[in-house]
Every structure is written in C-alpha cells, then in structure tokens.
Amino acid sequence: MTAASIAVMTETAMVVRFGETIDPVIADAIHALTASLEADPFPGFVEASPGFATLAVFFDPDAVPRDRDEPPAATVQRLLEARLSHPGRAAAAEPRLVEIPVAYGGAFGPDLAELAQHHGLTEEEVVALHSGGEYRVHMIGFSPGFPFLGGLPDRLATPRRASPRLRIPAGTVAIGGPQTGIYPMESPGGWNLIGRTPLALFLPQQEPPSLLAAGDRVRFRPIAAGEFEALAGDAK
C-alpha cells in the first residue's frame, strides 16, 4: 500500500495522510484502506471518512484495547501502522459505475455559455467533453451527498465564480477549478453551473442516504428537457 503518515486529529479520530495532491494512485490507496477497515475493523473502530489525500479514522476510546500503558490514540496509531504494512484479506471492491442523466445549458445550466466562451469552445463541445469521460468520486462533503469528482478534462478546468450564488437548485451539475460536482440540495455555491440532473443525490430516509459514495465511478449522459421532466416526475 502507498506510504502514509498518521497523526492525531482529535481524541476520537486519527488522520492517515497519503500525499498532498489529487492523484488516482493515492485515491486507490485510500479506498483500499477504507475497504480493509470496514471489512475487518479493529476493536473500537467507528467509521472511516475518505478525503482527497487523507483518510479520517474515527474510534471509540473506551472500546480500544489497552494492552499497553498508552493512550487510545497511540494504540490506534499502532493498529493503523500494522494495517498499512499488512492490509489483510480485504481488498477494495470493484467500484460501481453510476450513470447520471444531465440536461445541459439553458435554465438548467446558466453558466454553460459563458464557460464555453471562456475556453474558446462551443456549448456542444463543452457538453461532449464533460460527458465523454469517466469520473471518480474522491469524497462526499460540503453538504450531505455532494460528490467531489476527479477526472474533469483539463480544457474544462474553470476558476470558481467571483461572486457565489445564494441559491443553487438541487441536482445542479457544476465545475469548480479542476473538478466537477453535483449540488444535492438547494444551497449557496460559487461553482460554474452547466446542467442539472433529475436524480436525487441525498435521501435522508434511505440507507445509505447518499446516491454516491467515495470510490464510485460516474458517467454523465446528456438528456433533453423533456426527458428531464419525465425522470423528475418518476422520482416524485
């Protein structure tokens, strides 16, 4: 497994750092360690939360074995170091591939035309580039169910807007810097809005509540406004 450093984050959490950049190799290592911990948890393990280059590991100090005269965090650090050296039988499962239908441009993506002009592209070229590849969910954050997706073509990397919007509709697909993402619920935001999906990304009454999870793969499928309305109706 990729070399990593381990440090105390809080009294109930450690952070495993694999690097400083968004990198597929680092992402593979993070998701492999996550899978290992979830399949074969150490005593006191609560949850593993992946980030771009880190994994936060939460634990219950009262449930951590106290074989030595050391604080629970030190014990967990030893357990994590051992797991990094010998990941064990668990391996990351084959990632899911999730298709996300998207209506691009117009009222669904009010920044598409400006973004296309910024890059010297047509709107159709932007849509083709954005929907032509496969993305990785690096982590879920910002708001419940919000996927940070790596794999955006370099030609579409666009700085965030100078003035964030106060209200972005749920399902809006956007570009911020070298990433793309989907707003799961109405919220403020400063990314460039290029489309919208009728799919619900966060349903708190379901288990799991998030449509996507770290490690998933995503492909975007362009749809017309009519199909958007039909799919949105089916989701109600």
Short mmCIF file of N, CA and C in Angstrom, two decimals, residues 3-181:
data_model
loop_
_atom_site.label_atom_id
_atom_site.label_comp_id
_atom_site.label_asym_id
_atom_site.label_seq_id
_atom_site.Cartn_x
_atom_site.Cartn_y
_atom_site.Cartn_z
N ALA A 3 2.87 4.60 0.77
CA ALA A 3 3.38 5.11 2.03
C ALA A 3 2.49 6.22 2.56
N ALA A 4 2.35 6.25 3.90
CA ALA A 4 1.45 7.23 4.50
C ALA A 4 1.98 7.62 5.87
N SER A 5 1.52 8.78 6.36
CA SER A 5 1.84 9.22 7.71
C SER A 5 0.54 9.25 8.52
N ILE A 6 0.65 9.06 9.82
CA ILE A 6 -0.52 9.01 10.68
C ILE A 6 -0.36 10.04 11.79
N ALA A 7 -1.41 10.80 12.07
CA ALA A 7 -1.35 11.81 13.11
C ALA A 7 -2.68 11.87 13.85
N VAL A 8 -2.64 12.39 15.06
CA VAL A 8 -3.86 12.57 15.85
C VAL A 8 -4.66 13.74 15.29
N MET A 9 -5.94 13.54 15.06
CA MET A 9 -6.83 14.62 14.61
C MET A 9 -7.63 15.16 15.79
N THR A 10 -8.25 14.27 16.57
CA THR A 10 -8.95 14.63 17.80
C THR A 10 -8.75 13.48 18.78
N GLU A 11 -9.39 13.55 19.94
CA GLU A 11 -9.30 12.47 20.91
C GLU A 11 -9.99 11.21 20.42
N THR A 12 -10.80 11.34 19.38
CA THR A 12 -11.54 10.18 18.87
C THR A 12 -11.30 9.95 17.38
N ALA A 13 -10.24 10.53 16.83
CA ALA A 13 -10.00 10.37 15.38
C ALA A 13 -8.52 10.52 15.06
N MET A 14 -8.09 9.73 14.09
CA MET A 14 -6.74 9.83 13.54
C MET A 14 -6.88 10.19 12.07
N VAL A 15 -5.83 10.81 11.52
CA VAL A 15 -5.83 11.11 10.10
C VAL A 15 -4.63 10.41 9.47
N VAL A 16 -4.91 9.67 8.41
CA VAL A 16 -3.87 8.98 7.64
C VAL A 16 -3.66 9.79 6.37
N ARG A 17 -2.46 10.33 6.20
CA ARG A 17 -2.17 11.20 5.04
C ARG A 17 -1.31 10.43 4.04
N PHE A 18 -1.81 10.37 2.80
CA PHE A 18 -1.12 9.65 1.74
C PHE A 18 -0.36 10.57 0.79
N GLY A 19 -0.58 11.86 0.90
CA GLY A 19 0.08 12.80 0.00
C GLY A 19 -0.54 14.18 0.12
N GLU A 20 -0.29 15.02 -0.88
CA GLU A 20 -0.79 16.39 -0.85
C GLU A 20 -1.58 16.75 -2.10
N THR A 21 -1.72 15.81 -3.04
CA THR A 21 -2.34 16.12 -4.32
C THR A 21 -3.52 15.19 -4.59
N ILE A 22 -4.35 15.59 -5.55
CA ILE A 22 -5.42 14.73 -6.03
C ILE A 22 -4.81 13.80 -7.08
N ASP A 23 -4.73 12.52 -6.75
CA ASP A 23 -4.00 11.58 -7.58
C ASP A 23 -4.70 10.23 -7.57
N PRO A 24 -4.88 9.58 -8.72
CA PRO A 24 -5.57 8.28 -8.76
C PRO A 24 -4.90 7.21 -7.91
N VAL A 25 -3.56 7.21 -7.87
CA VAL A 25 -2.85 6.21 -7.05
C VAL A 25 -3.15 6.42 -5.58
N ILE A 26 -3.15 7.68 -5.15
CA ILE A 26 -3.47 8.00 -3.76
C ILE A 26 -4.91 7.61 -3.46
N ALA A 27 -5.82 7.91 -4.38
CA ALA A 27 -7.22 7.55 -4.19
C ALA A 27 -7.40 6.05 -4.04
N ASP A 28 -6.67 5.29 -4.85
CA ASP A 28 -6.75 3.83 -4.75
C ASP A 28 -6.30 3.36 -3.37
N ALA A 29 -5.22 3.95 -2.85
CA ALA A 29 -4.71 3.57 -1.53
C ALA A 29 -5.71 3.91 -0.43
N ILE A 30 -6.32 5.08 -0.53
CA ILE A 30 -7.30 5.49 0.47
C ILE A 30 -8.50 4.55 0.48
N HIS A 31 -9.00 4.22 -0.70
CA HIS A 31 -10.18 3.37 -0.77
C HIS A 31 -9.86 1.93 -0.40
N ALA A 32 -8.62 1.49 -0.65
CA ALA A 32 -8.21 0.15 -0.23
C ALA A 32 -8.15 0.05 1.29
N LEU A 33 -7.59 1.08 1.95
CA LEU A 33 -7.53 1.06 3.41
C LEU A 33 -8.93 1.16 4.00
N THR A 34 -9.79 1.97 3.39
CA THR A 34 -11.17 2.06 3.85
C THR A 34 -11.85 0.70 3.79
N ALA A 35 -11.70 0.02 2.66
CA ALA A 35 -12.32 -1.30 2.50
C ALA A 35 -11.77 -2.29 3.53
N SER A 36 -10.47 -2.23 3.79
CA SER A 36 -9.85 -3.13 4.76
C SER A 36 -10.42 -2.90 6.16
N LEU A 37 -10.53 -1.63 6.55
CA LEU A 37 -11.03 -1.31 7.88
C LEU A 37 -12.51 -1.67 8.04
N GLU A 38 -13.28 -1.45 7.00
CA GLU A 38 -14.71 -1.76 7.09
C GLU A 38 -14.97 -3.26 7.08
N ALA A 39 -14.15 -4.01 6.35
CA ALA A 39 -14.34 -5.46 6.29
C ALA A 39 -13.78 -6.16 7.52
N ASP A 40 -12.72 -5.60 8.11
CA ASP A 40 -12.06 -6.23 9.25
C ASP A 40 -11.69 -5.14 10.25
N PRO A 41 -12.67 -4.55 10.94
CA PRO A 41 -12.40 -3.41 11.83
C PRO A 41 -11.64 -3.82 13.08
N PHE A 42 -10.79 -2.93 13.57
CA PHE A 42 -10.11 -3.15 14.84
C PHE A 42 -11.09 -2.83 15.98
N PRO A 43 -10.88 -3.34 17.17
CA PRO A 43 -11.78 -3.05 18.28
C PRO A 43 -11.86 -1.55 18.55
N GLY A 44 -13.05 -1.02 18.56
CA GLY A 44 -13.24 0.41 18.79
C GLY A 44 -13.42 1.22 17.51
N PHE A 45 -13.21 0.60 16.34
CA PHE A 45 -13.38 1.31 15.07
C PHE A 45 -14.83 1.76 14.93
N VAL A 46 -15.02 3.01 14.49
CA VAL A 46 -16.35 3.58 14.29
C VAL A 46 -16.63 3.84 12.82
N GLU A 47 -15.74 4.56 12.17
CA GLU A 47 -16.01 4.99 10.79
C GLU A 47 -14.72 5.45 10.13
N ALA A 48 -14.64 5.28 8.80
CA ALA A 48 -13.55 5.83 8.00
C ALA A 48 -14.14 6.80 7.00
N SER A 49 -13.58 8.00 6.94
CA SER A 49 -14.11 9.05 6.06
C SER A 49 -13.04 9.50 5.08
N PRO A 50 -13.14 9.08 3.78
CA PRO A 50 -12.10 9.43 2.80
C PRO A 50 -12.12 10.90 2.41
N GLY A 51 -10.93 11.44 2.15
CA GLY A 51 -10.76 12.76 1.57
C GLY A 51 -9.97 12.64 0.29
N PHE A 52 -9.49 13.76 -0.25
CA PHE A 52 -8.70 13.74 -1.48
C PHE A 52 -7.39 12.98 -1.29
N ALA A 53 -6.68 13.28 -0.21
CA ALA A 53 -5.38 12.67 0.02
C ALA A 53 -5.26 12.11 1.44
N THR A 54 -6.35 12.08 2.17
CA THR A 54 -6.32 11.64 3.55
C THR A 54 -7.50 10.72 3.84
N LEU A 55 -7.36 9.98 4.94
CA LEU A 55 -8.46 9.17 5.46
C LEU A 55 -8.58 9.47 6.94
N ALA A 56 -9.76 9.97 7.35
CA ALA A 56 -10.03 10.19 8.77
C ALA A 56 -10.60 8.89 9.34
N VAL A 57 -10.00 8.41 10.42
CA VAL A 57 -10.43 7.16 11.05
C VAL A 57 -10.95 7.49 12.45
N PHE A 58 -12.23 7.27 12.67
CA PHE A 58 -12.87 7.59 13.94
C PHE A 58 -12.96 6.33 14.80
N PHE A 59 -12.79 6.50 16.11
CA PHE A 59 -12.80 5.35 17.02
C PHE A 59 -13.42 5.73 18.36
N ASP A 60 -13.83 4.72 19.09
CA ASP A 60 -14.37 4.88 20.44
C ASP A 60 -13.24 4.59 21.42
N PRO A 61 -12.72 5.60 22.12
CA PRO A 61 -11.57 5.38 23.00
C PRO A 61 -11.83 4.32 24.08
N ASP A 62 -13.07 4.23 24.54
CA ASP A 62 -13.38 3.28 25.60
C ASP A 62 -13.37 1.83 25.10
N ALA A 63 -13.48 1.64 23.78
CA ALA A 63 -13.53 0.29 23.22
C ALA A 63 -12.20 -0.16 22.65
N VAL A 64 -11.22 0.74 22.61
CA VAL A 64 -9.90 0.38 22.09
C VAL A 64 -9.16 -0.48 23.10
N PRO A 65 -8.56 -1.61 22.71
CA PRO A 65 -7.85 -2.47 23.66
C PRO A 65 -6.67 -1.75 24.29
N ARG A 66 -6.49 -1.96 25.59
CA ARG A 66 -5.41 -1.27 26.32
C ARG A 66 -4.38 -2.29 26.78
N ASP A 67 -3.66 -2.85 25.83
CA ASP A 67 -2.64 -3.85 26.16
C ASP A 67 -1.39 -3.22 26.74
N ARG A 68 -1.22 -1.95 26.52
CA ARG A 68 -0.01 -1.27 26.99
C ARG A 68 -0.41 -0.02 27.76
N ASP A 69 0.54 0.54 28.44
CA ASP A 69 0.29 1.77 29.18
C ASP A 69 0.43 2.96 28.23
N GLU A 70 -0.57 3.14 27.38
CA GLU A 70 -0.54 4.21 26.38
C GLU A 70 -1.96 4.70 26.14
N PRO A 71 -2.13 5.94 25.68
CA PRO A 71 -3.47 6.46 25.39
C PRO A 71 -4.09 5.74 24.20
N PRO A 72 -5.44 5.76 24.10
CA PRO A 72 -6.11 5.06 22.99
C PRO A 72 -5.60 5.49 21.62
N ALA A 73 -5.30 6.79 21.44
CA ALA A 73 -4.85 7.26 20.13
C ALA A 73 -3.54 6.58 19.72
N ALA A 74 -2.66 6.37 20.68
CA ALA A 74 -1.39 5.71 20.37
C ALA A 74 -1.62 4.26 19.98
N THR A 75 -2.57 3.61 20.66
CA THR A 75 -2.91 2.23 20.30
C THR A 75 -3.47 2.17 18.89
N VAL A 76 -4.38 3.09 18.56
CA VAL A 76 -4.98 3.11 17.23
C VAL A 76 -3.91 3.39 16.18
N GLN A 77 -2.96 4.27 16.49
CA GLN A 77 -1.88 4.53 15.53
C GLN A 77 -1.10 3.26 15.25
N ARG A 78 -0.79 2.47 16.28
CA ARG A 78 -0.08 1.22 16.06
C ARG A 78 -0.90 0.26 15.20
N LEU A 79 -2.21 0.20 15.47
CA LEU A 79 -3.07 -0.69 14.70
C LEU A 79 -3.14 -0.27 13.24
N LEU A 80 -3.18 1.06 13.00
CA LEU A 80 -3.22 1.55 11.62
C LEU A 80 -1.89 1.31 10.91
N GLU A 81 -0.79 1.50 11.62
CA GLU A 81 0.52 1.24 11.01
C GLU A 81 0.63 -0.23 10.61
N ALA A 82 0.13 -1.10 11.47
CA ALA A 82 0.15 -2.52 11.14
C ALA A 82 -0.73 -2.83 9.94
N ARG A 83 -1.87 -2.17 9.88
CA ARG A 83 -2.78 -2.41 8.75
C ARG A 83 -2.18 -1.90 7.45
N LEU A 84 -1.48 -0.78 7.49
CA LEU A 84 -0.83 -0.26 6.29
C LEU A 84 0.26 -1.20 5.81
N SER A 85 0.95 -1.82 6.75
CA SER A 85 2.03 -2.76 6.38
C SER A 85 1.47 -4.08 5.87
N HIS A 86 0.35 -4.50 6.45
CA HIS A 86 -0.28 -5.77 6.07
C HIS A 86 -1.79 -5.55 5.96
N PRO A 87 -2.25 -5.11 4.79
CA PRO A 87 -3.67 -4.75 4.63
C PRO A 87 -4.63 -5.88 4.98
N GLY A 88 -4.19 -7.14 4.91
CA GLY A 88 -5.07 -8.24 5.26
C GLY A 88 -5.87 -8.74 4.08
N ARG A 89 -6.91 -9.50 4.40
CA ARG A 89 -7.64 -10.20 3.35
C ARG A 89 -8.56 -9.29 2.54
N ALA A 90 -8.95 -8.17 3.14
CA ALA A 90 -9.93 -7.31 2.47
C ALA A 90 -9.27 -6.50 1.37
N ALA A 91 -9.94 -6.35 0.27
CA ALA A 91 -9.47 -5.51 -0.83
C ALA A 91 -10.63 -4.66 -1.31
N ALA A 92 -10.31 -3.54 -1.91
CA ALA A 92 -11.37 -2.66 -2.40
C ALA A 92 -12.21 -3.38 -3.44
N ALA A 93 -13.51 -3.30 -3.27
CA ALA A 93 -14.41 -3.94 -4.22
C ALA A 93 -14.35 -3.23 -5.56
N GLU A 94 -14.79 -3.93 -6.59
CA GLU A 94 -14.88 -3.30 -7.91
C GLU A 94 -15.80 -2.09 -7.80
N PRO A 95 -15.32 -0.92 -8.19
CA PRO A 95 -16.15 0.28 -8.00
C PRO A 95 -17.42 0.24 -8.82
N ARG A 96 -18.47 0.80 -8.26
CA ARG A 96 -19.72 0.93 -9.01
C ARG A 96 -19.55 1.96 -10.11
N LEU A 97 -20.26 1.76 -11.20
CA LEU A 97 -20.34 2.76 -12.25
C LEU A 97 -21.77 3.28 -12.27
N VAL A 98 -21.93 4.57 -11.96
CA VAL A 98 -23.26 5.17 -11.85
C VAL A 98 -23.43 6.17 -12.99
N GLU A 99 -24.52 6.01 -13.74
CA GLU A 99 -24.82 6.95 -14.83
C GLU A 99 -25.72 8.05 -14.30
N ILE A 100 -25.33 9.29 -14.58
CA ILE A 100 -26.08 10.46 -14.14
C ILE A 100 -26.62 11.19 -15.37
N PRO A 101 -27.95 11.17 -15.59
CA PRO A 101 -28.51 11.94 -16.72
C PRO A 101 -28.47 13.43 -16.41
N VAL A 102 -28.10 14.22 -17.40
CA VAL A 102 -27.95 15.67 -17.19
C VAL A 102 -28.55 16.43 -18.36
N ALA A 103 -29.40 17.41 -18.04
CA ALA A 103 -29.86 18.38 -19.03
C ALA A 103 -28.91 19.57 -18.96
N TYR A 104 -28.20 19.82 -20.04
CA TYR A 104 -27.16 20.85 -20.05
C TYR A 104 -27.71 22.17 -20.58
N GLY A 105 -27.16 23.27 -20.06
CA GLY A 105 -27.41 24.60 -20.61
C GLY A 105 -28.78 25.15 -20.31
N GLY A 106 -29.04 26.33 -20.85
CA GLY A 106 -30.33 26.99 -20.65
C GLY A 106 -30.60 27.25 -19.18
N ALA A 107 -31.86 27.07 -18.78
CA ALA A 107 -32.23 27.27 -17.39
C ALA A 107 -31.59 26.23 -16.49
N PHE A 108 -31.21 25.08 -17.06
CA PHE A 108 -30.60 24.02 -16.26
C PHE A 108 -29.13 24.33 -15.94
N GLY A 109 -28.45 25.03 -16.86
CA GLY A 109 -27.03 25.33 -16.68
C GLY A 109 -26.73 26.74 -17.15
N PRO A 110 -27.07 27.75 -16.35
CA PRO A 110 -26.97 29.14 -16.82
C PRO A 110 -25.55 29.64 -17.10
N ASP A 111 -24.53 28.90 -16.65
CA ASP A 111 -23.15 29.34 -16.90
C ASP A 111 -22.49 28.62 -18.08
N LEU A 112 -23.23 27.73 -18.74
CA LEU A 112 -22.62 26.95 -19.80
C LEU A 112 -22.08 27.82 -20.93
N ALA A 113 -22.87 28.79 -21.38
CA ALA A 113 -22.45 29.63 -22.50
C ALA A 113 -21.20 30.44 -22.14
N GLU A 114 -21.18 31.01 -20.94
CA GLU A 114 -20.03 31.81 -20.51
C GLU A 114 -18.79 30.94 -20.36
N LEU A 115 -18.98 29.75 -19.81
CA LEU A 115 -17.84 28.84 -19.65
C LEU A 115 -17.29 28.42 -21.00
N ALA A 116 -18.17 28.13 -21.95
CA ALA A 116 -17.73 27.74 -23.29
C ALA A 116 -16.93 28.88 -23.93
N GLN A 117 -17.44 30.10 -23.81
CA GLN A 117 -16.74 31.25 -24.38
C GLN A 117 -15.38 31.43 -23.72
N HIS A 118 -15.31 31.23 -22.42
CA HIS A 118 -14.05 31.38 -21.68
C HIS A 118 -12.97 30.44 -22.23
N HIS A 119 -13.38 29.27 -22.67
CA HIS A 119 -12.42 28.27 -23.15
C HIS A 119 -12.30 28.25 -24.68
N GLY A 120 -13.02 29.13 -25.37
CA GLY A 120 -12.96 29.13 -26.82
C GLY A 120 -13.62 27.91 -27.43
N LEU A 121 -14.66 27.41 -26.77
CA LEU A 121 -15.37 26.22 -27.23
C LEU A 121 -16.83 26.56 -27.50
N THR A 122 -17.50 25.71 -28.24
CA THR A 122 -18.95 25.83 -28.35
C THR A 122 -19.59 25.12 -27.16
N GLU A 123 -20.86 25.43 -26.93
CA GLU A 123 -21.56 24.74 -25.84
C GLU A 123 -21.61 23.24 -26.09
N GLU A 124 -21.79 22.87 -27.34
CA GLU A 124 -21.85 21.44 -27.69
C GLU A 124 -20.52 20.75 -27.39
N GLU A 125 -19.41 21.46 -27.64
CA GLU A 125 -18.09 20.88 -27.35
C GLU A 125 -17.89 20.70 -25.85
N VAL A 126 -18.36 21.67 -25.07
CA VAL A 126 -18.25 21.53 -23.61
C VAL A 126 -19.04 20.32 -23.13
N VAL A 127 -20.26 20.17 -23.63
CA VAL A 127 -21.10 19.04 -23.23
C VAL A 127 -20.43 17.72 -23.61
N ALA A 128 -19.89 17.67 -24.83
CA ALA A 128 -19.22 16.45 -25.30
C ALA A 128 -18.02 16.11 -24.43
N LEU A 129 -17.24 17.11 -24.07
CA LEU A 129 -16.07 16.87 -23.23
C LEU A 129 -16.49 16.44 -21.82
N HIS A 130 -17.47 17.14 -21.26
CA HIS A 130 -17.89 16.86 -19.88
C HIS A 130 -18.52 15.48 -19.76
N SER A 131 -19.27 15.07 -20.77
CA SER A 131 -19.98 13.79 -20.70
C SER A 131 -19.20 12.66 -21.37
N GLY A 132 -18.03 12.96 -21.89
CA GLY A 132 -17.29 11.96 -22.66
C GLY A 132 -16.36 11.08 -21.86
N GLY A 133 -16.13 11.42 -20.60
CA GLY A 133 -15.19 10.65 -19.80
C GLY A 133 -15.84 10.01 -18.59
N GLU A 134 -14.99 9.40 -17.78
CA GLU A 134 -15.44 8.74 -16.56
C GLU A 134 -14.78 9.42 -15.37
N TYR A 135 -15.55 9.62 -14.32
CA TYR A 135 -15.08 10.35 -13.15
C TYR A 135 -15.00 9.43 -11.93
N ARG A 136 -14.19 9.82 -10.98
CA ARG A 136 -14.08 9.10 -9.71
C ARG A 136 -14.64 9.99 -8.59
N VAL A 137 -15.44 9.41 -7.71
CA VAL A 137 -15.89 10.13 -6.52
C VAL A 137 -14.76 10.07 -5.50
N HIS A 138 -14.09 11.20 -5.29
CA HIS A 138 -13.00 11.23 -4.32
C HIS A 138 -13.52 11.30 -2.90
N MET A 139 -14.56 12.08 -2.69
CA MET A 139 -15.13 12.17 -1.35
C MET A 139 -16.51 12.81 -1.43
N ILE A 140 -17.25 12.65 -0.35
CA ILE A 140 -18.56 13.27 -0.19
C ILE A 140 -18.41 14.34 0.87
N GLY A 141 -18.83 15.57 0.57
CA GLY A 141 -18.66 16.63 1.55
C GLY A 141 -19.33 17.91 1.13
N PHE A 142 -18.99 19.01 1.80
CA PHE A 142 -19.56 20.34 1.60
C PHE A 142 -20.99 20.38 2.09
N SER A 143 -21.85 19.54 1.53
CA SER A 143 -23.20 19.33 2.03
C SER A 143 -23.50 17.85 1.89
N PRO A 144 -24.48 17.32 2.62
CA PRO A 144 -24.75 15.88 2.57
C PRO A 144 -25.00 15.38 1.15
N GLY A 145 -24.20 14.42 0.71
CA GLY A 145 -24.38 13.82 -0.61
C GLY A 145 -23.64 14.50 -1.73
N PHE A 146 -22.91 15.60 -1.46
CA PHE A 146 -22.21 16.33 -2.53
C PHE A 146 -20.96 15.56 -2.93
N PRO A 147 -20.88 15.07 -4.21
CA PRO A 147 -19.71 14.33 -4.64
C PRO A 147 -18.66 15.24 -5.27
N PHE A 148 -17.43 15.15 -4.79
CA PHE A 148 -16.31 15.83 -5.44
C PHE A 148 -15.72 14.84 -6.44
N LEU A 149 -15.80 15.18 -7.72
CA LEU A 149 -15.45 14.26 -8.78
C LEU A 149 -14.14 14.65 -9.46
N GLY A 150 -13.20 13.71 -9.50
CA GLY A 150 -11.96 13.90 -10.24
C GLY A 150 -12.06 13.31 -11.62
N GLY A 151 -11.30 13.83 -12.56
CA GLY A 151 -11.32 13.33 -13.92
C GLY A 151 -11.82 14.33 -14.94
N LEU A 152 -12.06 15.57 -14.49
CA LEU A 152 -12.51 16.60 -15.43
C LEU A 152 -11.42 16.86 -16.46
N PRO A 153 -11.78 16.90 -17.76
CA PRO A 153 -10.77 17.24 -18.78
C PRO A 153 -10.11 18.58 -18.47
N ASP A 154 -8.81 18.66 -18.69
CA ASP A 154 -8.07 19.89 -18.40
C ASP A 154 -8.66 21.10 -19.12
N ARG A 155 -9.20 20.88 -20.32
CA ARG A 155 -9.74 22.01 -21.10
C ARG A 155 -10.95 22.63 -20.44
N LEU A 156 -11.57 21.93 -19.48
CA LEU A 156 -12.78 22.46 -18.84
C LEU A 156 -12.51 23.03 -17.45
N ALA A 157 -11.29 22.93 -16.96
CA ALA A 157 -10.98 23.48 -15.63
C ALA A 157 -11.24 24.98 -15.64
N THR A 158 -12.06 25.44 -14.70
CA THR A 158 -12.53 26.82 -14.70
C THR A 158 -12.54 27.36 -13.28
N PRO A 159 -11.97 28.55 -13.05
CA PRO A 159 -12.00 29.11 -11.68
C PRO A 159 -13.42 29.29 -11.18
N ARG A 160 -13.58 29.22 -9.89
CA ARG A 160 -14.88 29.46 -9.29
C ARG A 160 -15.31 30.91 -9.57
N ARG A 161 -16.57 31.16 -9.51
CA ARG A 161 -17.09 32.49 -9.78
C ARG A 161 -16.69 33.47 -8.68
N ALA A 162 -16.47 34.72 -9.07
CA ALA A 162 -16.04 35.73 -8.10
C ALA A 162 -17.11 35.99 -7.06
N SER A 163 -18.38 35.91 -7.47
CA SER A 163 -19.49 36.14 -6.55
C SER A 163 -20.35 34.89 -6.47
N PRO A 164 -20.32 34.16 -5.36
CA PRO A 164 -21.14 32.95 -5.23
C PRO A 164 -22.63 33.27 -5.28
N ARG A 165 -23.39 32.35 -5.78
CA ARG A 165 -24.85 32.47 -5.76
C ARG A 165 -25.38 32.06 -4.39
N LEU A 166 -26.49 32.64 -4.00
CA LEU A 166 -27.08 32.30 -2.71
C LEU A 166 -27.97 31.06 -2.80
N ARG A 167 -28.54 30.79 -3.99
CA ARG A 167 -29.45 29.65 -4.13
C ARG A 167 -29.17 28.92 -5.44
N ILE A 168 -28.69 27.70 -5.32
CA ILE A 168 -28.45 26.83 -6.48
C ILE A 168 -29.40 25.65 -6.36
N PRO A 169 -30.17 25.35 -7.41
CA PRO A 169 -31.16 24.27 -7.33
C PRO A 169 -30.53 22.90 -7.08
N ALA A 170 -31.26 22.06 -6.38
CA ALA A 170 -30.81 20.68 -6.15
C ALA A 170 -30.62 19.98 -7.49
N GLY A 171 -29.56 19.18 -7.57
CA GLY A 171 -29.27 18.43 -8.79
C GLY A 171 -28.40 19.16 -9.78
N THR A 172 -28.01 20.40 -9.48
CA THR A 172 -27.21 21.18 -10.43
C THR A 172 -25.79 20.61 -10.55
N VAL A 173 -25.37 20.42 -11.79
CA VAL A 173 -24.03 19.94 -12.10
C VAL A 173 -23.14 21.15 -12.37
N ALA A 174 -21.97 21.17 -11.76
CA ALA A 174 -21.15 22.38 -11.84
C ALA A 174 -19.68 22.03 -11.94
N ILE A 175 -18.90 23.05 -12.33
CA ILE A 175 -17.44 22.93 -12.43
C ILE A 175 -16.82 23.98 -11.53
N GLY A 176 -15.85 23.54 -10.72
CA GLY A 176 -15.10 24.45 -9.86
C GLY A 176 -13.64 24.10 -9.90
N GLY A 177 -12.81 24.91 -10.55
CA GLY A 177 -11.40 24.57 -10.69
C GLY A 177 -11.24 23.32 -11.52
N PRO A 178 -10.43 22.33 -11.06
CA PRO A 178 -10.19 21.13 -11.84
C PRO A 178 -11.20 20.01 -11.56
N GLN A 179 -12.30 20.34 -10.90
CA GLN A 179 -13.26 19.31 -10.51
C GLN A 179 -14.66 19.63 -11.02
N THR A 180 -15.48 18.59 -11.04
CA THR A 180 -16.89 18.77 -11.27
C THR A 180 -17.63 18.15 -10.10
N GLY A 181 -18.86 18.57 -9.88
CA GLY A 181 -19.64 18.07 -8.76
C GLY A 181 -21.11 18.29 -8.99
#
